[in-house]
Coordinates of C-alpha atoms and ligand atoms in Angstrom, one line a residue:
M1 CA -0.1 0.2 -0.2
D2 CA 1.5 3.6 -0.7
S3 CA 1.4 6.0 2.2
S4 CA 1.2 9.9 1.4
A5 CA 2.0 12.6 3.5
A6 CA -0.1 13.0 6.3
F7 CA -2.3 16.5 5.5
D8 CA -3.9 19.1 8.6
I9 CA -7.7 18.8 6.7
L10 CA -8.6 16.2 4.3
I11 CA -11.0 16.4 1.7
I12 CA -13.0 13.4 0.2
G13 CA -15.2 15.3 -3.0
S14 CA -15.0 18.6 -5.2
G15 CA -18.1 19.5 -5.8
P16 CA -20.2 22.3 -4.2
A17 CA -19.6 20.6 -0.2
G18 CA -16.0 20.0 -1.4
A19 CA -14.8 23.0 -3.0
H20 CA -16.2 25.4 -1.2
A21 CA -14.6 23.8 2.3
A22 CA -11.3 23.9 0.7
Q23 CA -11.7 27.3 -0.2
S24 CA -12.6 28.3 3.3
A25 CA -9.6 26.0 4.7
I26 CA -6.6 27.3 2.3
A27 CA -7.6 30.8 3.2
S28 CA -6.4 29.7 6.9
G29 CA -3.5 28.8 5.5
L30 CA -3.3 24.9 6.9
R31 CA -2.1 22.1 4.5
V32 CA -5.5 20.6 3.0
G33 CA -6.1 17.6 0.8
M34 CA -8.2 16.4 -1.6
V35 CA -9.1 13.2 -2.4
D36 CA -11.6 12.8 -5.4
V37 CA -12.8 10.4 -7.9
G38 CA -12.7 13.6 -10.4
Q39 CA -13.6 12.7 -13.6
T40 CA -12.4 15.5 -16.9
D41 CA -14.2 15.6 -20.0
T42 CA -11.9 15.6 -23.0
H43 CA -14.3 14.1 -25.6
Y44 CA -16.9 16.2 -26.4
A45 CA -16.0 19.8 -24.8
H46 CA -14.0 20.9 -28.0
R47 CA -15.2 20.0 -30.1
V48 CA -18.6 22.3 -29.4
P49 CA -18.1 25.4 -31.5
S50 CA -18.7 29.0 -29.9
L51 CA -21.8 30.1 -32.2
P52 CA -25.3 30.4 -31.3
F53 CA -27.5 27.4 -31.4
T54 CA -29.3 27.8 -35.3
Q55 CA -26.5 29.5 -36.7
I56 CA -24.4 25.6 -35.4
R57 CA -28.3 23.7 -36.3
Q58 CA -27.8 25.6 -39.7
S59 CA -24.4 25.2 -40.9
D60 CA -22.3 22.8 -38.8
P61 CA -21.9 19.5 -40.7
K62 CA -20.3 18.2 -37.6
Q63 CA -23.2 18.9 -34.7
K64 CA -24.1 15.5 -34.6
E65 CA -21.2 14.2 -33.1
Y66 CA -21.6 15.7 -30.3
F67 CA -25.2 17.2 -30.2
L68 CA -26.0 13.6 -29.8
G69 CA -22.7 11.8 -28.6
D70 CA -20.6 8.3 -30.5
N71 CA -23.2 6.3 -30.3
I72 CA -26.9 6.7 -30.6
E73 CA -28.5 4.1 -29.0
E74 CA -26.9 5.7 -25.8
V75 CA -29.4 8.9 -26.1
F76 CA -32.6 6.5 -26.2
D77 CA -30.7 4.3 -23.9
K78 CA -32.8 4.7 -20.3
K79 CA -30.0 2.5 -19.0
R80 CA -27.8 4.7 -18.7
K81 CA -29.6 6.6 -17.0
A82 CA -28.5 10.4 -18.2
G83 CA -32.0 12.1 -17.5
T84 CA -32.4 15.2 -20.6
H85 CA -30.0 17.5 -19.0
L86 CA -27.1 14.9 -19.4
T87 CA -26.1 15.6 -22.5
P88 CA -23.5 14.2 -24.0
A89 CA -20.5 16.8 -22.6
R90 CA -21.6 15.6 -19.6
Y91 CA -21.4 11.7 -19.8
H92 CA -18.1 12.2 -18.1
M93 CA -19.5 12.7 -14.4
I94 CA -21.7 9.2 -15.8
E95 CA -19.2 7.2 -17.2
K96 CA -18.2 4.8 -14.4
M97 CA -21.0 5.6 -11.9
D98 CA -21.8 2.1 -12.0
E99 CA -19.0 0.2 -11.4
L100 CA -17.0 3.4 -8.8
F101 CA -21.3 3.3 -7.3
P102 CA -22.8 0.1 -7.9
T103 CA -26.2 0.5 -6.4
R104 CA -29.3 -2.1 -7.0
T105 CA -33.2 -0.1 -6.4
H106 CA -36.4 -0.6 -8.2
N107 CA -37.6 2.5 -7.7
F108 CA -34.7 5.2 -6.8
F109 CA -32.6 7.1 -9.2
C110 CA -29.7 8.5 -8.5
L111 CA -27.1 9.8 -9.9
Q112 CA -23.8 9.6 -8.6
S113 CA -21.3 11.9 -10.3
C114 CA -17.9 11.1 -11.5
A115 CA -16.9 14.3 -12.2
Q116 CA -14.6 17.3 -10.8
G117 CA -17.3 18.8 -9.9
G118 CA -19.9 16.7 -8.8
L119 CA -23.3 16.7 -9.6
A120 CA -22.6 20.1 -9.9
A121 CA -20.8 19.9 -13.7
G122 CA -23.4 19.4 -14.4
W123 CA -26.6 21.9 -12.4
G124 CA -29.0 24.2 -13.5
G125 CA -27.6 27.0 -11.0
N126 CA -30.7 28.3 -9.9
C127 CA -30.1 29.7 -6.2
F128 CA -32.1 30.6 -2.8
T129 CA -30.8 30.8 0.1
Y130 CA -32.9 29.4 3.5
E131 CA -34.5 31.7 6.3
D132 CA -34.2 31.2 9.8
C133 CA -37.0 28.7 10.1
E134 CA -35.9 26.7 7.2
L135 CA -31.6 26.6 8.6
K136 CA -33.5 25.3 11.6
K137 CA -36.2 22.4 10.3
I138 CA -32.4 21.6 9.3
G139 CA -30.8 21.2 11.9
L140 CA -28.6 23.9 10.9
S141 CA -27.7 26.8 13.9
S142 CA -28.4 29.9 11.6
N143 CA -25.6 32.2 13.4
R144 CA -22.9 33.0 10.4
M145 CA -24.3 31.4 8.0
R146 CA -25.8 35.0 6.1
F147 CA -21.7 35.8 6.4
F148 CA -20.8 32.1 4.6
Y149 CA -24.1 32.5 1.9
D150 CA -22.7 36.1 1.1
E151 CA -19.0 34.4 0.7
A152 CA -20.4 31.8 -1.7
M153 CA -22.2 34.0 -3.4
A154 CA -18.7 36.3 -3.8
E155 CA -16.9 33.0 -5.7
I156 CA -19.9 31.7 -8.1
G157 CA -21.4 35.3 -8.8
V158 CA -25.0 34.9 -8.5
S159 CA -26.8 37.2 -11.6
A160 CA -30.6 38.1 -9.5
E161 CA -33.4 40.5 -9.9
P162 CA -32.7 43.9 -6.8
A163 CA -36.4 43.6 -5.4
S164 CA -38.7 40.8 -6.2
D165 CA -42.2 39.2 -5.2
L166 CA -40.0 36.7 -4.8
Y167 CA -37.8 37.3 -1.9
P168 CA -37.9 37.1 1.2
S169 CA -39.1 33.7 0.1
V170 CA -35.9 32.3 -2.5
G171 CA -33.4 34.2 -0.4
T172 CA -31.9 37.5 -0.9
F173 CA -28.9 39.0 -3.0
P174 CA -28.5 42.2 -2.2
H175 CA -24.7 42.1 -3.9
A176 CA -26.1 40.6 -7.3
L177 CA -25.4 41.2 -10.4
P178 CA -27.8 42.1 -12.4
A179 CA -30.7 39.2 -13.3
L180 CA -30.2 37.8 -17.1
Q181 CA -32.0 38.8 -19.8
I182 CA -35.9 36.4 -20.0
D183 CA -36.7 35.6 -24.0
T184 CA -40.0 36.5 -25.8
N185 CA -42.3 33.9 -24.5
T186 CA -41.1 34.2 -21.0
E187 CA -42.0 38.1 -20.9
S188 CA -44.9 37.4 -22.0
I189 CA -45.9 35.0 -19.3
V190 CA -44.3 37.9 -16.8
N191 CA -46.5 40.5 -18.3
R192 CA -50.0 39.1 -17.6
Y193 CA -48.7 37.6 -14.2
S194 CA -47.9 42.0 -13.2
N195 CA -51.6 42.2 -15.1
N196 CA -53.5 40.0 -12.6
K197 CA -50.9 40.7 -9.2
E198 CA -53.3 40.7 -7.3
W199 CA -55.2 37.6 -7.8
F200 CA -52.2 35.1 -7.9
S201 CA -51.3 37.3 -4.2
R202 CA -55.0 36.4 -3.1
N203 CA -54.2 32.8 -4.4
G204 CA -50.3 32.6 -2.7
F205 CA -48.3 32.4 -5.7
C206 CA -45.8 34.4 -6.4
L207 CA -43.0 35.0 -9.8
G208 CA -40.2 36.3 -10.7
K209 CA -37.0 35.7 -12.6
S210 CA -34.6 32.8 -11.8
P211 CA -31.6 33.9 -9.4
L212 CA -28.9 32.0 -10.8
A213 CA -25.1 31.0 -10.6
V214 CA -24.7 32.3 -14.2
L215 CA -22.6 35.5 -14.7
S216 CA -24.5 38.7 -16.8
R217 CA -21.3 40.6 -16.5
R218 CA -17.6 40.2 -16.3
Q219 CA -15.8 38.2 -13.3
D220 CA -12.1 37.3 -12.9
D221 CA -12.2 34.8 -16.2
R222 CA -15.3 34.5 -16.9
G223 CA -17.5 36.2 -19.2
P224 CA -20.8 37.0 -19.1
N225 CA -23.6 34.5 -20.8
P226 CA -23.6 35.0 -24.5
Y227 CA -26.8 33.7 -24.8
F228 CA -26.4 31.3 -27.9
D229 CA -28.6 28.8 -25.7
M230 CA -25.8 26.0 -25.6
D231 CA -25.5 26.5 -21.5
F232 CA -26.2 22.4 -21.8
W233 CA -24.2 22.0 -23.6
A234 CA -20.6 23.6 -23.5
D235 CA -19.9 26.1 -21.3
I236 CA -18.5 28.5 -23.5
N237 CA -17.3 31.9 -21.3
R238 CA -17.3 30.0 -18.2
S239 CA -20.4 31.8 -18.1
V240 CA -22.4 29.3 -16.0
Y241 CA -20.6 28.4 -13.0
R242 CA -19.0 25.0 -11.9
P243 CA -16.8 23.6 -8.4
R244 CA -14.8 22.8 -11.0
Y245 CA -13.6 26.6 -11.7
T246 CA -12.6 26.9 -8.2
I247 CA -11.0 23.6 -7.8
E248 CA -8.5 24.2 -10.4
K249 CA -7.6 28.2 -8.9
L250 CA -7.2 26.3 -5.2
T251 CA -4.2 23.7 -7.4
R252 CA -3.1 27.3 -8.0
E253 CA -2.1 27.4 -4.0
P254 CA 1.3 26.0 -2.2
N255 CA -0.9 24.9 0.8
F256 CA -3.5 22.2 -1.5
H257 CA -2.9 19.5 -3.0
Y258 CA -5.9 17.2 -5.1
E259 CA -6.0 13.9 -5.8
P260 CA -8.5 13.0 -8.4
G261 CA -8.7 9.3 -9.3
M262 CA -8.6 8.5 -6.0
L263 CA -12.3 6.4 -5.0
A264 CA -12.1 6.6 -1.1
K265 CA -13.2 3.5 0.7
S266 CA -13.2 3.9 4.0
F267 CA -12.1 5.7 6.7
H268 CA -10.5 5.3 10.5
E269 CA -9.2 7.4 13.6
T270 CA -5.3 5.9 14.5
T271 CA -4.2 5.7 17.8
A272 CA -1.6 8.8 16.8
G273 CA -5.5 10.7 17.6
E274 CA -5.5 11.1 13.1
V275 CA -8.1 10.1 10.6
A276 CA -6.3 7.5 7.8
V277 CA -8.7 7.3 4.6
H278 CA -7.5 3.9 2.6
C279 CA -8.7 4.4 -1.1
Q280 CA -8.3 2.8 -4.4
N281 CA -6.6 3.8 -7.4
I282 CA -9.1 3.8 -10.1
D283 CA -6.1 3.6 -12.9
T284 CA -4.0 1.1 -11.5
D285 CA -7.3 -0.8 -9.0
H286 CA -4.0 0.4 -6.1
A287 CA -4.4 0.8 -2.4
Q288 CA -3.6 4.2 -0.7
L289 CA -3.7 5.6 2.7
F290 CA -4.2 9.5 3.1
R291 CA -3.9 10.5 7.0
A292 CA -5.0 14.0 8.5
R293 CA -6.1 15.4 11.3
R294 CA -9.3 16.5 10.3
L295 CA -11.0 14.2 7.4
I296 CA -14.0 16.7 5.9
L297 CA -17.1 14.3 4.1
A298 CA -18.0 16.1 1.0
A299 CA -19.4 13.2 -1.3
G300 CA -22.2 14.3 -1.3
A301 CA -24.9 12.7 1.0
I302 CA -25.2 9.1 -0.5
N303 CA -21.6 8.4 -0.4
T304 CA -20.9 9.9 2.3
G305 CA -24.0 7.8 4.2
K306 CA -21.8 4.6 2.4
L307 CA -18.7 6.3 3.7
A308 CA -19.8 6.0 7.3
L309 CA -21.9 2.9 6.8
A310 CA -18.3 0.7 4.8
S311 CA -16.3 2.6 7.3
A312 CA -18.1 0.9 10.4
Q313 CA -18.4 -2.0 8.4
A314 CA -22.5 -2.0 8.8
Y315 CA -24.4 -3.2 6.6
S316 CA -27.9 -4.5 8.9
P317 CA -28.9 -0.5 9.7
R318 CA -30.9 1.4 7.1
L319 CA -30.4 5.3 7.0
P320 CA -32.8 8.0 5.4
L321 CA -32.3 9.7 2.5
L322 CA -34.1 13.0 1.8
C323 CA -35.2 14.1 -1.8
N324 CA -37.4 16.2 -3.3
P325 CA -40.0 14.9 -5.6
N326 CA -40.8 16.4 -8.4
Y327 CA -42.8 17.0 -11.1
W328 CA -42.7 18.1 -15.0
V329 CA -45.3 19.9 -16.4
A330 CA -45.5 20.5 -20.1
A331 CA -47.4 23.7 -20.6
L332 CA -48.5 26.1 -24.2
N333 CA -47.9 29.5 -23.7
W334 CA -50.7 30.1 -25.7
S335 CA -50.4 34.0 -26.8
Q336 CA -46.9 33.0 -28.1
L337 CA -47.8 30.3 -30.7
G338 CA -47.0 30.5 -34.4
I339 CA -44.9 33.9 -32.9
P340 CA -41.3 33.6 -33.9
A341 CA -38.9 33.6 -30.9
R342 CA -36.3 35.5 -30.0
D343 CA -32.9 33.8 -30.5
E344 CA -31.1 35.4 -28.1
R345 CA -31.5 33.8 -24.6
Y346 CA -29.8 31.3 -22.0
S347 CA -30.6 27.8 -21.6
L348 CA -31.4 27.6 -18.5
S349 CA -34.5 28.3 -15.8
Q350 CA -36.0 31.1 -17.1
L351 CA -38.6 31.8 -14.0
T352 CA -39.4 30.9 -10.6
A353 CA -42.7 30.1 -8.8
T354 CA -43.7 30.1 -5.6
L355 CA -46.7 28.7 -4.8
R356 CA -48.0 28.9 -0.5
T357 CA -50.9 26.3 -0.5
S358 CA -51.1 26.5 3.1
N359 CA -49.8 28.3 6.7
D360 CA -47.4 25.6 7.1
P361 CA -43.7 27.7 5.6
D362 CA -43.7 25.8 3.2
Y363 CA -43.3 26.6 -0.6
V364 CA -44.2 24.1 -3.6
V365 CA -40.9 25.8 -6.3
G366 CA -41.7 25.9 -10.3
Q367 CA -38.9 26.7 -12.4
F368 CA -40.2 27.4 -16.2
Y369 CA -37.7 26.7 -18.8
S370 CA -38.1 27.2 -22.6
Y371 CA -37.5 24.8 -23.8
R372 CA -36.1 24.7 -27.9
S373 CA -32.1 23.2 -27.3
L374 CA -32.2 20.2 -25.1
L375 CA -33.1 17.8 -26.8
F376 CA -36.6 18.5 -28.5
F377 CA -36.3 15.0 -30.5
R378 CA -36.6 13.2 -27.6
L379 CA -40.1 14.8 -27.1
L380 CA -40.4 13.9 -30.5
H381 CA -39.9 9.8 -29.0
D382 CA -42.3 10.3 -26.3
M383 CA -45.0 11.0 -28.7
P384 CA -48.0 9.1 -29.8
L385 CA -48.4 10.6 -33.4
P386 CA -46.0 9.6 -36.3
P387 CA -43.0 10.7 -36.8
A388 CA -43.4 13.6 -39.5
L389 CA -46.5 15.0 -37.8
G390 CA -44.6 15.4 -34.8
L391 CA -42.8 16.9 -36.4
L392 CA -44.9 19.3 -37.3
L393 CA -46.3 20.0 -34.2
L394 CA -43.2 20.3 -31.7
R395 CA -42.1 23.2 -35.5
L396 CA -45.0 25.1 -34.1
I397 CA -45.6 24.7 -30.9
S398 CA -42.0 25.7 -30.0
S399 CA -41.6 28.8 -29.1
S400 CA -44.8 28.6 -26.9
L401 CA -43.4 25.4 -24.8
T402 CA -42.6 25.8 -22.2
V403 CA -41.5 23.4 -20.1
I404 CA -41.9 23.7 -15.7
N405 CA -39.8 21.6 -12.9
M406 CA -42.0 21.5 -10.2
H407 CA -40.5 20.6 -6.8
F408 CA -42.0 19.7 -3.1
S409 CA -40.4 19.9 -0.2
D410 CA -39.5 16.4 1.7
K411 CA -39.1 15.4 5.3
P412 CA -37.6 11.9 6.6
A413 CA -39.8 8.6 6.8
P414 CA -37.1 5.7 7.0
Q415 CA -40.0 3.1 7.0
H416 CA -40.1 4.3 3.3
R417 CA -36.6 6.0 2.4
W418 CA -34.4 5.0 3.3
L419 CA -30.4 3.2 2.2
Q420 CA -28.4 -0.1 3.8
L421 CA -25.6 -1.4 2.8
K422 CA -24.9 -4.1 0.9
K423 CA -22.2 -7.1 0.2
G424 CA -22.5 -7.0 -3.5
P425 CA -20.9 -10.1 -5.5
T426 CA -17.4 -8.2 -6.3
A427 CA -17.8 -5.0 -4.2
D428 CA -20.2 -2.9 -1.7
E429 CA -23.5 -2.1 -2.6
L430 CA -25.7 0.7 -2.2
V431 CA -29.4 -0.7 -1.4
L432 CA -31.8 2.1 -2.1
S433 CA -35.6 2.2 -1.8
A434 CA -37.9 5.2 -1.9
S435 CA -41.8 5.3 -1.6
Y436 CA -44.5 7.6 -0.2
T437 CA -47.7 7.0 1.7
P438 CA -51.3 7.9 0.3
N439 CA -51.9 11.1 2.6
E440 CA -48.4 12.7 0.8
L441 CA -49.3 11.7 -2.6
T442 CA -52.4 13.2 -2.1
D443 CA -51.6 16.5 -0.5
R444 CA -49.1 16.6 -2.9
E445 CA -51.8 16.1 -6.0
N446 CA -53.9 18.9 -4.1
Q447 CA -50.6 21.5 -4.7
L448 CA -50.6 20.6 -8.0
R449 CA -53.8 21.3 -8.6
K450 CA -53.8 24.9 -7.2
F451 CA -50.0 25.2 -9.7
L452 CA -52.0 24.5 -13.0
R453 CA -54.7 26.5 -11.9
C454 CA -52.2 29.5 -11.9
L455 CA -51.0 28.2 -14.7
F456 CA -53.9 29.1 -16.6
K457 CA -54.5 32.2 -15.3
L458 CA -50.6 32.8 -16.7
G459 CA -52.0 31.8 -20.3
C460 CA -49.8 28.6 -19.7
L461 CA -52.4 25.8 -20.8
P462 CA -50.5 22.5 -19.4
F463 CA -50.4 19.3 -21.4
R464 CA -48.6 17.0 -20.5
I465 CA -47.7 16.3 -16.3
V466 CA -44.4 13.8 -15.9
R467 CA -44.6 12.4 -12.2
P468 CA -40.9 10.6 -12.4
I469 CA -39.3 8.4 -10.3
H470 CA -38.3 9.4 -7.0
G471 CA -34.9 10.2 -6.9
A472 CA -35.2 12.4 -10.4
S473 CA -34.6 16.0 -8.9
I474 CA -31.0 15.1 -8.2
H475 CA -31.5 16.8 -4.9
Y476 CA -29.9 14.3 -2.0
A477 CA -30.1 14.9 1.4
G478 CA -30.7 13.5 4.8
T479 CA -28.5 10.7 5.7
L480 CA -26.7 11.2 8.4
P481 CA -29.2 13.4 10.1
F482 CA -27.9 16.5 12.5
S483 CA -28.9 14.8 16.3
E484 CA -28.6 16.0 19.6
Q485 CA -28.3 13.4 21.2
E486 CA -25.0 11.0 20.2
Q487 CA -26.2 8.2 18.6
P488 CA -24.7 6.3 15.2
F489 CA -24.7 7.1 12.2
S490 CA -26.2 10.8 13.7
C491 CA -24.0 14.4 13.0
H492 CA -23.7 16.9 15.6
P493 CA -24.7 20.2 15.4
S494 CA -21.4 21.2 14.1
G495 CA -20.9 18.9 11.4
R496 CA -19.2 15.8 13.7
L497 CA -20.2 12.9 12.6
Y498 CA -20.8 11.0 16.4
G499 CA -18.2 8.4 16.5
Y500 CA -15.8 10.5 15.4
K501 CA -13.7 13.1 17.0
N502 CA -11.9 14.1 14.3
V503 CA -14.9 13.4 11.4
Y504 CA -16.8 15.9 9.8
I505 CA -19.7 16.7 6.7
A506 CA -20.2 19.9 4.0
D507 CA -21.9 17.9 2.5
S508 CA -26.3 17.8 3.1
S509 CA -26.5 14.7 5.0
P510 CA -26.8 15.9 8.5
W511 CA -30.3 18.0 6.7
R512 CA -33.3 16.3 8.6
F513 CA -35.1 18.9 5.9
L514 CA -35.3 19.0 2.1
P515 CA -36.9 22.7 1.2
S516 CA -38.4 22.5 -2.0
K517 CA -35.6 25.3 -3.2
G518 CA -32.2 24.3 -4.6
L519 CA -30.4 23.5 -2.0
T520 CA -26.7 23.3 -3.4
L521 CA -26.3 27.8 -2.7
T522 CA -26.7 26.0 1.3
I523 CA -24.4 23.3 1.0
M524 CA -21.8 25.7 -0.4
A525 CA -22.3 27.8 3.0
Q526 CA -22.6 25.6 5.8
A527 CA -18.8 24.1 3.9
R528 CA -17.4 27.0 4.5
K529 CA -18.3 27.1 7.7
V530 CA -17.8 23.9 9.0
A531 CA -14.3 24.2 7.1
A532 CA -13.7 27.4 8.8
E533 CA -14.5 26.0 12.4
V534 CA -12.7 23.5 11.7
S535 CA -9.9 24.9 10.9
S536 CA -10.1 27.6 13.4
E537 CA -10.6 24.7 16.4
L538 CA -7.4 23.0 14.4
K539 CA -5.3 26.4 14.6
N540 CA -5.4 26.3 18.6
E541 CA -4.6 23.1 19.0
T542 CA -0.3 21.8 19.1
P543 CA -0.3 20.4 15.8
L544 CA 0.7 16.2 16.6
Ligands
LIG1 C1 -28.8 18.2 -14.5 C2 -28.7 18.8 -12.5 C3 -29.4 19.5 -12.1 C4 -28.9 20.6 -11.3 N1 -29.7 21.4 -11.1 C5 -29.7 21.9 -9.7 C6 -30.3 23.8 -9.9 O1 -30.2 24.4 -10.5 N2 -29.3 24.3 -8.3 C7 -29.9 23.2 -7.4 O2 -29.4 23.8 -6.1 N3 -29.2 22.0 -7.2 C8 -28.5 21.6 -8.7 N4 -28.4 19.9 -9.0 C9 -27.8 19.3 -7.8 C10 -26.5 20.1 -6.6 O3 -26.1 19.4 -8.3 C11 -26.2 19.0 -5.8 O4 -27.3 19.2 -5.0 C12 -24.6 19.3 -5.8 O5 -23.8 19.3 -6.8 C13 -24.2 18.5 -4.4 O6 -23.5 19.4 -4.3 P1 -22.8 17.7 -3.0 O7 -20.6 18.5 -3.1 O8 -23.0 17.1 -2.1 O9 -22.2 16.7 -4.0 P2 -22.4 16.4 -5.6 O10 -22.5 17.0 -6.4 O11 -21.9 15.1 -5.0 O12 -20.5 16.3 -5.0 C14 -19.7 14.7 -4.4 C15 -18.8 14.8 -4.6 O13 -17.6 13.2 -4.4 C16 -16.5 12.8 -4.9 N5 -17.0 11.5 -4.3 C17 -18.2 10.6 -3.5 N6 -17.7 9.6 -3.4 C18 -16.6 9.0 -3.4 C19 -16.4 8.4 -3.1 N7 -15.9 7.3 -2.9 N8 -13.8 8.5 -3.3 C20 -14.1 9.9 -3.7 N9 -14.8 10.9 -3.9 C21 -15.9 10.2 -4.0 C22 -18.0 12.4 -6.7 O14 -16.7 12.5 -7.1 C23 -17.9 14.3 -6.4 O15 -16.5 14.7 -7.0 C24 -28.5 19.5 -9.9 C25 -28.3 18.2 -10.5 C26 -27.9 18.0 -11.7 C27 -27.4 16.1 -12.2

């Protein structure tokens, strides 16, 4: 076994949690190491020209290579688990997923990223800050969280409106860059909302531009969004934030060491007071040991839970699992039917809506997309029409098609939603299961009905509702919940994993509640806070 030098802090994972924990720890001058699967795309990104979608469609003879990928069958292969948003340029995220993170499940969509930057190598950039009451429900202390939110936002660059009906329920963004320009389809929806504000307010519905981790102005080495509608295919100008940009910056610091190609298998505390992390080199299969005074787990809620179970060789406990249920609603914005849309646009969420359906401070959140560049032909494939007729119809409606991704909150239900470690034929596997009680399903359908009513009022006629398998939102949390009392597979409010003196968690594993609003900006802020507190504790300690 190879043994590497020891660090003050070792971090597992380079996603939003790992990247932001590392940036915070490095600032304190400590020696920080990071082990990570860390795959990057070397195959597709350089092939995508820096041109608008429509121009590429009209003129690039090689477009098939990157729009469909080398193997066209994969586009429709459900087993690949690549959701619509994972275009060929993002395939590296899941290239070795089944081999490195084997899972068994029949009712949960489990997407685990092998990429440098984690799942956020392909995220949609929607940013939210949580209110104090939500942080409390999660188990996070609101103390100094605003400071860490600000630090995270300064790093990623958030574009948002200065004032919005959505604030403060989706957050507040005092230092944001100007909001991105929405497209013509969406402008007409906003106009209808503005003309009927009283009705919407009476019905608990708010609408505004989506706060996004996408630059509308230059910031350091990243440029503004070019409105090419290519954001799912390429990272043009680096305008959409990816954690790998933070990692690239950090690797220039003398006190940071990044070790990609490493799969962490387990950890233990040594008698010398260090944490030892057992890794497998993905290319050579060699075992490698890393040592540190503190370990920060940032492998994503599912993999961090798995690492805790594997380190304890625990095959019988079931850990709880949180994930936002989500529905897709395809709607026609009838006033735009047949009217050509403005070409310049970005591909990510244009608008965000919140709907409060009861006195509970809990929202249903909907994100509005104008669906065009994103594998439109997949819709064609799903249409119950002959292809020629389906194509004609899609062409007619494309400028007025609005797709809304609705998210619902989730709370622990350990009987119904859980994961467990099992010995597999060659390696340990995770078994995942998720189901909902009839009451939960009824509540959600009631919320959907109210949301659809608001869509009608906005002039959007829903024609298809997709209720994907649980897990499809890819917003995971809750596997090692915060607890005031010491108990196995749970976490002290400081982020320390019970049963260990020097192991901390920076991702969403300890959350006891998952708000319907996207979780990632809060993961970044929490990771910064955990790392800052661990660093300041270490600085007051005599080195080993
Ligand atoms: C298509 C898509 C769109 C999304 N859109 C949004 C959005 O708009 N807004 C939002 O808030 N969220 C969004 N998300 C979710 C968001 O990406 C995740 O919440 C976020 O990435 C979680 O961050 P994390 O650091 O906790 O974990 P991850 O991003 O999963 O990162 C974990 C890292 O750990 C590494 N790792 C895991 N296990 C090991 C191991 N054993 N050894 C070594 N390394 C390991 C992985 O390779 C990865 O680098 C989206 C996700 C996807 C896929």
